[in-house]
Amino acid sequence: MKVVIIGGGWSGLAAAITAKKAGADVEIYEKTDMLLGLGNIGGIMRNNGRYTAAEELIALGAGDLINLTDSVTKHKNIYFPGHHHAWLYDVNKIEPVVKEYVEDLGIKIFLKQRVIDVKKEGDTIVGIILYDGQFITGDAFIETTGSTGPMGNCLRYGNGCSMCVLRCPAFGPRVSISARAGVPDLQGEREEGVCGAFSGSCKIGKETLSKEICKELDEKGVVIIKIPKEDINLEKLKQKVCQQYALKEFAENIILLDTGHAKLMTSYYPLDKLRNIEGMENAKYIDPYAGGKGNSIRYLSMAPRENNMKVDGIKNLFCGGEKSGLFVGHTEAISTGSLAGHNSVRWYLGMPLLTLPKSTAVGDLISYEGNMTNTLEGKRKRYTFAGSEYFVRMKEKKLYSTDTEEINNRVKKLNLQNIFGEAII
Amino acid sequence: MNYEIIDCIDAGTQFCPCHLAESNECILCSQLQGKSFCDCKNWRGTCIYQEFNWNNNIATSERESSEGLIISKEIIYQDLIKLVIKTNHHLCKELVNAGSYVFLRCPESSPYFDVPISIMDCDIQKDTISMIIEIEGIKTKKVNELNEKDTIMIKGPFWNGVFGLKNIQRCTNKNVLLIARGIGQAPIVPVLKQLYKQNTIWLVIDKGRYEDVIIKEYINKYPCNIVELKTIEEGKLTQDLSSLIDDYIEDNFIEHVHCSGPDILIQELITKVNNRTATSCCNNAKVCCGQGVCGACTTRFEGHVVKRLCKLQTDPEYIFEGRRQI
């Protein structure tokens, strides 16, 4: 049985791992020359409810990627406004570690292979078409192409291409595979009638910051600097993808996190104004290169899906990550991807597809987003374990916990322990 | 599986975005086809929507006519002439690749007299272009009134004289079969010139209605294996060509077939080759403006698909497959 995954970011990799563990042959097609996509500039794990989700994934048998990010963690249990016990992995170390791990599992990775279309027979996809016309067949397909960019979208719905890590001009734009298969995309909104949202952070080269800032970053993992009053822009918070970071503190302060580079927790910030801040006089953007002008635009390309991650209307297409909804973050991508990978094999075997119960954080997030995204109000929200509306719900439903044993027991009680780790073929 | 990968010959050049972008008729960009989101199947390495936006939502300037000087005119046959024209370096260097062509016109004629003529050879040291012209109708007859030392108007550069250009570009260390008939010999010269050094070439020449081969100078200059035969008879491939193709594909491991001849020959040839090799061919569409506007080259295909053959790059089979008459 062959599972074909389109997009080698966190979600695609998570899907590849669970599909492989379930017994499938797995191929990943990624348009750039690196795996991880936006994971190459992310870095924040285990903050707030993500801690629960990370431990839950481990208990469910899909902890591989969590263990890898843990292994290259630079700072553990740090606090920044609104966020507790965050772990920061080193974005400059993670990709080769993940690539080696995934290859060792026997998953085939095809880099610089942009997928542009599908071939269908009825409601079933029989294969994908690569940029050069090559035809790749498979039994089940998982789309994890994300919802970011490409350039034309970043221009129409944002401030234009800001040269982010996805590097569309170099490797070609993302194509929505589900839309190519005839299922129209859904869009998130940042305010009434305005589609998409800006990515929420930038990377500054640490060597371009003052010695004092660097020292504090290295020691504490976080630096908070007050923004001059005249430069505070609360309006910008509305545009942000990451509503968990759209707090007043993030508008009034420069918040830097040490993820290898200095992660600046704002969508974009004019370079001249940034350089007015003490210790940042020589600051230079590393990602996006034009972080002074804008950032990538997201949530323009989501597939309607069921809670088992199957795309509506297509028999053998699954989705994960931002492609599957208004999710934010690596942990969320790994969660949705893991379920998609596992269910692609179940589908092939004719088994009932797995829907994670709402008594798990992962299952509840997937089902809550699925319900909310169809409402007008819900389209303007993002869903993450790390904050905003969903973290409030997590606490209300008593799903939030940092007690590993409690989380394990919860999973055990549901008979779901290691469910993603077991071979079913 | 067959899947049509298309391109626009002008995408990413100084002539992009063009008037098609202004009217939501861009060949490649979904946003410039009136859609709300990117669906960039046929990426050329540049975002046309962004270029259009940066250009204040207007087309870039059109190609202009410039003056050239006829430095030699050779009457090969009564209805066949060879012109060598001195042009400017800026234009000349843009005409070196296979598929390049320009529009020629007498200075006193109106732009309606612009006639598209393929470049046979291009010398970027002397800034001269050579071409062979069949004197057929009103436009070419007017050009034929000009003589050596006369000024001639040249509009260019244009590049879409060959379909399947990407297949030609992929030819290195390959065995390649080139087939030319009649006036088709002239535009096959740049293909030969581009490929002969790094590939083994067999060139089939059908003299067509002419007594002799008209590109002798070039086949001496760019050595290749020459086979002279008749290619087509009563609308069908001759037995000679038909068995040559089978034999060559099997015995000489031909990996690419290029045809420079009439559409009927190309179409028969594509059927004969039947996807056993990559293909390319000359573009025989009627081209009047060359810039996607006049509509002379638009061709209809099944599924209400309209292809502007002056700008569209595709593989030869998609020029004929599903073609509709209107």
CSV table of C-alpha atoms in Angstrom, one decimal, chain A residues 114 116-117 119 129-133 135 150-153 155-157 161 168-169 172-173 175 180 187 293 300, chain B residues 1-5 31-32 34-43 45-47 49-51 53-54 166 170:
chain,number,residue,atom,x,y,z
A,114,ARG,CA,6.5,20.6,-6.8
A,116,ILE,CA,0.9,20.8,-9.6
A,117,ASP,CA,-2.2,18.7,-10.2
A,119,LYS,CA,-5.6,12.8,-11.8
A,129,ILE,CA,1.4,15.3,-11.4
A,130,LEU,CA,4.8,16.9,-10.7
A,131,TYR,CA,5.9,20.2,-12.2
A,132,ASP,CA,7.7,18.5,-15.1
A,133,GLY,CA,4.7,16.4,-16.1
A,135,PHE,CA,2.9,11.1,-12.9
A,150,PRO,CA,2.3,32.0,-2.6
A,151,MET,CA,3.6,35.4,-3.8
A,152,GLY,CA,0.4,36.4,-5.6
A,153,ASN,CA,-1.7,35.8,-2.5
A,155,LEU,CA,0.5,40.5,-2.6
A,156,ARG,CA,-3.2,40.6,-2.9
A,157,TYR,CA,-3.9,39.9,0.8
A,161,CYS,CA,6.3,38.8,-1.0
A,168,CYS,CA,8.3,30.6,-3.6
A,169,PRO,CA,10.3,32.6,-6.2
A,172,GLY,CA,7.7,27.7,-7.2
A,173,PRO,CA,4.4,28.4,-5.6
A,175,VAL,CA,-0.7,24.6,-5.5
A,180,ARG,CA,-7.2,20.9,-8.1
A,187,GLN,CA,-10.5,30.9,3.7
A,293,LYS,CA,7.8,45.4,5.1
A,300,LEU,CA,-6.2,31.2,2.2
B,1,MET,CA,0.3,9.7,-18.6
B,2,ASN,CA,-0.1,12.7,-20.8
B,3,TYR,CA,-0.3,16.0,-19.1
B,4,GLU,CA,0.0,19.4,-20.8
B,5,ILE,CA,2.5,21.6,-19.1
B,31,GLN,CA,-5.0,36.1,-10.4
B,32,LEU,CA,-4.7,37.7,-13.9
B,34,GLY,CA,-9.9,37.1,-12.8
B,35,LYS,CA,-9.6,34.5,-10.0
B,36,SER,CA,-9.1,35.5,-6.4
B,37,PHE,CA,-6.3,33.2,-5.4
B,38,CYS,CA,-3.1,31.8,-6.8
B,39,ASP,CA,-3.3,28.5,-8.7
B,40,CYS,CA,0.1,28.6,-10.2
B,41,LYS,CA,0.4,25.3,-12.0
B,42,ASN,CA,2.7,26.6,-14.7
B,43,TRP,CA,5.3,28.6,-12.9
B,45,GLY,CA,10.1,31.6,-12.2
B,46,THR,CA,8.5,34.9,-11.8
B,47,CYS,CA,5.2,36.2,-10.3
B,49,TYR,CA,0.8,39.3,-10.8
B,50,GLN,CA,3.5,41.0,-8.8
B,51,GLU,CA,5.2,42.3,-11.9
B,53,ASN,CA,1.2,45.3,-9.7
B,54,TRP,CA,4.7,46.9,-9.6
B,166,LYS,CA,11.9,22.9,-23.3
B,170,ARG,CA,16.9,19.1,-22.5
